[in-house]
Short mmCIF file of C-alpha atoms in Angstrom, two decimals:
data_model
loop_
_atom_site.label_atom_id
_atom_site.label_comp_id
_atom_site.label_asym_id
_atom_site.label_seq_id
_atom_site.Cartn_x
_atom_site.Cartn_y
_atom_site.Cartn_z
CA LEU A 1 138.63 89.82 113.52
CA SER A 2 140.69 86.47 113.69
CA ASP A 3 140.21 84.68 110.71
CA ALA A 4 140.81 80.22 111.33
CA ASP A 5 144.42 81.04 111.11
CA GLY A 6 144.86 83.89 113.75
CA ARG A 7 145.58 86.65 111.46
CA ILE A 8 143.89 90.02 111.16
CA ASP A 9 143.61 91.14 107.49
CA LEU A 10 142.03 94.49 107.69
CA GLY A 11 142.95 95.49 103.68
CA LEU A 12 144.64 99.04 105.02
CA GLN A 13 144.31 101.36 102.31
CA ILE A 14 147.13 104.11 103.62
CA SER A 15 148.73 107.64 101.63
CA GLY A 16 151.64 109.69 102.29
CA ASN A 17 153.97 112.06 100.64
CA LEU A 18 157.08 110.47 101.36
CA ASP A 19 159.11 113.82 100.41
CA ASP A 20 157.55 115.89 103.04
CA PRO A 21 159.37 116.18 106.32
CA GLN A 22 157.17 115.18 108.50
CA PHE A 23 156.23 112.03 107.24
CA SER A 24 155.89 109.04 109.62
CA TYR A 25 155.35 105.51 107.94
CA GLY A 26 154.05 104.31 111.63
CA GLU A 27 151.66 107.08 112.25
CA ILE A 28 150.21 107.08 109.45
CA VAL A 29 149.73 103.38 109.27
CA TRP A 30 148.40 103.40 112.94
CA LYS A 31 146.22 106.15 111.47
CA ALA A 32 144.40 104.15 108.90
CA ILE A 33 143.74 101.14 111.84
CA THR A 34 142.78 103.51 114.11
CA ASN A 35 140.13 104.36 111.25
CA ILE A 36 139.06 101.37 110.38
CA LEU A 37 138.72 99.98 113.79
CA GLY A 38 136.56 103.08 115.00
CA LYS A 39 133.84 102.37 112.28
CA ILE A 40 134.29 98.08 113.39
CA VAL A 41 133.25 99.71 116.73
CA THR A 42 130.41 102.07 115.27
CA ALA A 43 128.61 99.90 112.76
CA PRO A 44 129.98 96.61 112.82
CA PHE A 45 128.38 94.09 110.01
CA ARG A 46 128.93 97.12 107.59
CA ALA A 47 132.59 97.73 107.92
CA LEU A 48 133.06 93.69 108.41
CA GLY A 49 131.10 93.34 105.07
CA ALA A 50 133.42 95.46 103.26
CA LEU A 51 135.82 93.67 103.90
CA PHE A 52 134.55 90.56 102.77
CA GLY A 53 134.54 92.03 100.06
CA GLY A 54 131.19 93.31 99.54
CA SER A 55 130.04 96.95 99.27
CA GLY A 56 129.51 97.88 102.72
CA GLU A 57 125.69 97.76 102.63
CA LYS A 58 123.39 97.62 105.89
CA ILE A 59 123.15 94.07 106.75
CA ASP A 60 122.88 94.53 110.63
CA SER A 61 118.78 93.92 110.34
CA ILE A 62 116.53 91.73 108.34
CA GLY A 63 113.67 93.39 107.21
CA PHE A 64 109.94 91.54 106.61
CA GLU A 65 106.45 93.03 105.22
CA ALA A 66 103.99 93.90 107.48
CA GLY A 67 101.92 90.25 109.09
CA THR A 68 104.79 88.10 107.77
CA SER A 69 107.67 86.11 108.71
CA SER A 70 108.26 85.02 105.45
CA LEU A 71 112.24 85.48 104.20
CA THR A 72 112.34 87.80 101.20
CA PRO A 73 115.65 87.07 98.84
CA PRO A 74 117.59 89.76 99.06
CA GLU A 75 116.88 89.33 103.53
CA ARG A 76 118.14 85.46 102.77
CA GLU A 77 121.31 86.59 100.67
CA LYS A 78 122.09 88.99 104.08
CA LEU A 79 122.19 86.01 106.22
CA VAL A 80 124.33 84.22 103.47
CA ARG A 81 126.79 86.46 104.21
CA LEU A 82 126.69 86.48 107.96
CA ALA A 83 126.72 83.28 107.75
CA ALA A 84 130.23 83.44 105.52
CA MET A 85 131.18 86.58 107.83
CA LEU A 86 130.65 83.74 111.41
CA ASN A 87 132.73 81.33 109.33
CA GLN A 88 135.77 83.26 108.98
CA ARG A 89 135.88 84.93 111.87
CA PRO A 90 135.03 81.93 114.49
CA GLY A 91 135.98 84.51 117.05
CA LEU A 92 132.47 86.05 116.58
CA ALA A 93 129.18 84.84 117.61
CA LEU A 94 126.00 86.01 116.22
CA GLY A 95 122.86 86.68 118.22
CA VAL A 96 118.93 87.40 116.29
CA GLN A 97 116.14 89.02 118.07
CA GLY A 98 112.87 88.43 116.32
CA THR A 99 110.38 91.85 116.67
CA TRP A 100 107.39 92.95 115.95
CA ALA A 101 105.66 96.51 115.19
CA GLU A 102 101.67 98.05 115.51
CA VAL A 103 101.54 97.70 111.60
CA ASP A 104 101.53 93.91 112.14
CA ARG A 105 98.32 94.11 114.43
CA ALA A 106 96.99 96.09 111.52
CA ALA A 107 98.19 93.19 108.77
CA LEU A 108 96.91 90.73 110.90
CA GLN A 109 93.15 91.96 111.16
CA GLU A 110 92.84 92.37 108.07
CA ARG A 111 93.80 88.82 107.34
CA GLN A 112 91.58 87.86 109.58
CA LEU A 113 88.84 89.69 108.70
CA ARG A 114 89.39 88.73 105.09
CA ARG A 115 88.57 84.89 105.79
CA ILE A 116 85.81 85.52 108.20
CA VAL A 117 84.34 87.60 105.07
CA ALA A 118 85.30 85.01 102.86
CA GLU A 119 84.16 82.01 104.56
CA LYS A 120 80.66 84.34 105.10
CA SER A 121 80.06 85.08 101.84
CA GLY A 122 80.24 81.04 100.57
CA GLN A 123 84.43 80.06 100.25
CA VAL A 124 85.21 77.20 102.05
CA LEU A 125 89.12 77.19 103.27
CA ALA A 126 91.25 74.68 104.92
CA ALA A 127 92.43 75.53 108.51
CA LYS A 128 96.00 77.63 107.26
CA GLU A 129 94.65 78.74 103.81
CA SER A 130 94.69 81.81 103.03
CA PRO A 131 91.11 83.55 101.09
CA GLY A 132 93.16 85.94 99.08
CA PRO A 133 92.02 89.11 97.17
CA LEU A 134 88.46 90.01 98.23
CA SER A 135 86.59 92.12 96.15
CA THR A 136 84.67 94.35 97.16
CA ARG A 137 82.57 94.93 94.18
CA ALA A 138 81.21 91.16 94.20
CA PRO A 139 77.88 90.77 95.20
CA LYS A 140 78.39 88.19 98.01
CA VAL A 141 81.30 89.52 99.97
CA GLN A 142 79.13 92.85 99.44
CA ALA A 143 76.74 90.84 101.81
CA ALA A 144 78.42 88.88 103.92
CA LEU A 145 80.42 92.69 105.19
CA GLU A 146 76.38 94.05 105.85
CA SER A 147 75.57 91.40 107.44
CA LEU A 148 78.77 90.88 109.34
CA PHE A 149 78.27 94.74 110.01
CA THR A 150 75.45 94.46 111.15
CA GLU A 151 75.90 91.68 113.53
CA ARG A 152 79.06 94.03 114.85
CA PHE A 153 77.34 97.86 115.09
CA GLY A 154 73.65 96.67 114.74
CA SER A 155 71.40 97.49 111.66
CA ALA A 156 70.76 100.96 112.85
CA GLU A 157 74.88 101.79 112.52
CA LEU A 158 74.44 100.13 108.58
CA ALA A 159 71.15 102.20 108.07
CA ALA A 160 73.07 105.74 109.28
CA LEU A 161 76.22 105.13 106.97
CA LYS A 162 74.10 104.08 104.06
CA GLU A 163 72.17 107.34 104.30
CA GLY A 164 75.40 109.71 104.76
CA PHE A 165 77.07 107.88 102.14
CA ARG A 166 73.84 108.19 99.57
CA ASN A 167 74.11 111.89 100.54
CA ALA A 168 77.87 111.78 100.27
CA ASN A 169 77.62 110.30 96.74
CA PRO A 170 74.04 110.71 94.82
CA GLY A 171 72.84 108.06 92.44
CA GLN A 172 75.61 105.58 94.16
CA LEU A 173 74.07 102.65 96.44
CA GLU A 174 70.50 102.77 95.34
CA GLU A 175 67.95 101.83 98.18
CA SER A 176 65.52 99.12 96.70
CA VAL A 177 61.72 99.81 97.30
CA THR A 178 61.57 97.07 100.23
CA GLY A 179 64.81 98.86 101.98
CA LYS A 180 63.53 101.98 101.93
CA MET A 181 59.61 100.44 103.20
CA MET A 182 61.74 98.54 106.27
CA SER A 183 63.90 102.21 106.43
CA ARG A 184 60.98 104.06 107.15
CA LEU A 185 59.57 101.32 109.51
CA SER A 186 62.57 101.15 111.23
CA GLY A 187 62.15 104.90 111.92
CA LEU A 188 59.12 105.04 113.09
CA MET A 189 60.00 101.68 115.90
CA ARG A 190 63.54 103.68 117.23
CA ASP A 191 65.02 107.23 117.03
CA LYS A 192 67.35 107.44 113.94
CA ARG A 193 71.21 107.66 114.22
CA GLY A 194 72.47 110.30 111.21
CA LEU A 195 75.89 111.25 110.22
CA SER A 196 77.37 114.51 111.08
CA GLU A 197 78.43 116.38 108.10
CA ALA A 198 81.94 115.61 108.57
CA GLU A 199 81.19 112.33 108.75
CA VAL A 200 79.04 112.57 105.56
CA GLY A 201 82.17 114.69 104.07
CA GLN A 202 84.47 111.87 104.88
CA LEU A 203 82.36 109.42 102.25
CA LYS A 204 82.68 111.90 99.51
CA GLY A 205 83.63 109.11 96.71
CA ALA A 206 84.75 106.55 98.86
CA ASP A 207 83.56 103.10 98.34
CA PHE A 208 80.79 101.68 100.41
CA HIS A 209 81.86 98.57 101.75
CA ALA A 210 85.39 99.52 101.59
CA VAL A 211 84.46 101.35 104.28
CA LEU A 212 82.91 98.90 106.11
CA PHE A 213 85.46 96.43 105.92
CA GLU A 214 87.46 98.90 107.00
CA ARG A 215 85.66 99.48 110.42
CA LEU A 216 85.28 95.86 110.71
CA ARG A 217 89.38 95.21 110.60
CA ALA A 218 89.90 98.16 113.47
CA VAL A 219 87.63 96.25 115.67
CA GLU A 220 89.66 92.27 114.84
CA ALA A 221 90.67 91.51 117.29
CA VAL A 222 94.63 90.57 117.60
CA LYS A 223 96.44 90.40 121.00
CA ASP A 224 99.50 91.02 121.23
CA ASP A 225 100.78 87.32 122.21
CA ALA A 226 100.05 86.79 118.53
CA LEU A 227 102.28 90.20 117.44
CA GLN A 228 105.06 88.27 119.84
CA ALA A 229 104.21 84.41 118.09
CA LEU A 230 104.99 86.45 114.80
CA ALA A 231 108.01 88.32 116.33
CA VAL A 232 109.39 84.52 117.40
CA ARG A 233 108.54 83.12 114.07
CA ARG A 234 110.26 85.85 112.16
CA ALA A 235 113.36 84.65 114.63
CA GLU A 236 113.26 81.13 113.89
CA HIS A 237 113.16 81.10 109.94
CA SER A 238 116.11 83.61 110.34
CA LEU A 239 118.11 81.09 112.49
CA GLU A 240 116.89 78.35 109.84
CA ALA A 241 118.27 80.54 106.47
CA LEU A 242 121.92 81.03 108.63
CA LYS A 243 121.57 77.22 109.48
CA ALA A 244 121.50 76.68 106.07
CA ALA A 245 123.88 78.59 104.65
CA GLY A 246 126.31 76.79 107.21
CA ALA A 247 126.72 79.22 110.09
CA PRO A 248 128.44 78.07 113.04
CA GLU A 249 125.05 76.68 115.50
CA ALA A 250 126.97 76.61 118.53
CA ARG A 251 128.15 80.83 117.52
CA ILE A 252 124.34 81.69 116.66
CA ARG A 253 121.17 82.76 119.52
CA GLN A 254 118.02 83.91 119.24
CA GLY A 255 117.39 86.68 121.42
CA THR A 256 113.70 87.60 123.28
CA ALA A 257 111.51 89.31 121.07
CA GLU A 258 110.22 92.62 121.08
CA LYS A 259 108.49 95.14 120.03
CA SER A 260 110.22 97.79 117.15
CA GLU A 261 109.12 100.93 114.83
CA PRO A 262 108.92 99.91 110.68
CA GLU A 263 111.29 101.89 108.48
CA HIS A 264 110.42 102.06 105.45
CA GLY A 265 107.67 100.38 105.88
CA ASP A 266 109.19 97.04 107.15
CA ILE A 267 109.86 95.51 109.83
CA LEU A 268 113.07 95.23 111.73
CA LEU A 269 114.83 91.70 113.16
CA LYS A 270 117.55 93.16 115.00
CA LEU A 271 121.53 91.28 114.16
CA GLU A 272 123.66 91.76 117.27
CA LEU A 273 127.45 90.91 116.67
CA GLY A 274 129.53 89.65 119.84
CA LYS A 275 132.82 87.71 121.13
CA ALA A 276 132.32 83.88 120.68
CA GLY A 277 131.57 82.48 124.52
CA GLY A 278 130.99 85.49 125.40
#
């Protein structure tokens, strides 16, 4: 808690009745000190943030959107405040621990699949270029999804989904004359796969090609190594932001990445306060 001059300034607020025979100035001061120390022990970031003139908002974690390692402006501002906190309290050290969650896997699956579908529909992308959003209403995207679905699940499964979708949504996804002939020929050569009543019910009112996309996304391979690497990048970007804000590099360190649970949709990077040199 000591500042650069070795002083501890807690800004205590005390009150009492001087006319009370039991009034004790020392007891009131000690109670106030005990109260603020208790807050620092149980919620150190919030308590220290309030001491530095903040509102005491939660700054003990940095939030990231699923699948990303980029800092949003509000989260970057938290790191600026933490850098100031460290500079004003030379006895403090800060640990930064990257995290990942299962929602990251789904986000990376979707990103990978969007790239595959975009390239299959004719887009030319650079190595790390994002394909951007895909429209399941675009004929080229629809053809790419059907082709990819056939490669991964088989033509019988695609035919079954189409038939189930038509039964659930009469008048939609009309089959061409050629398509009907091919379906009949295919049915003569092998057992025909059919959807259950529950499966057909799930297709009612759905976007057929969005259904294909989701089925494909669910089997897109994203290993834990990729998620660990994402967590490490989050910690690295946070450390870079702290250094850019003037945080003392000798008193910030990167911890081991680990899995966590998201809060309010964000994946929270963990921050820990400790004693400098400890």
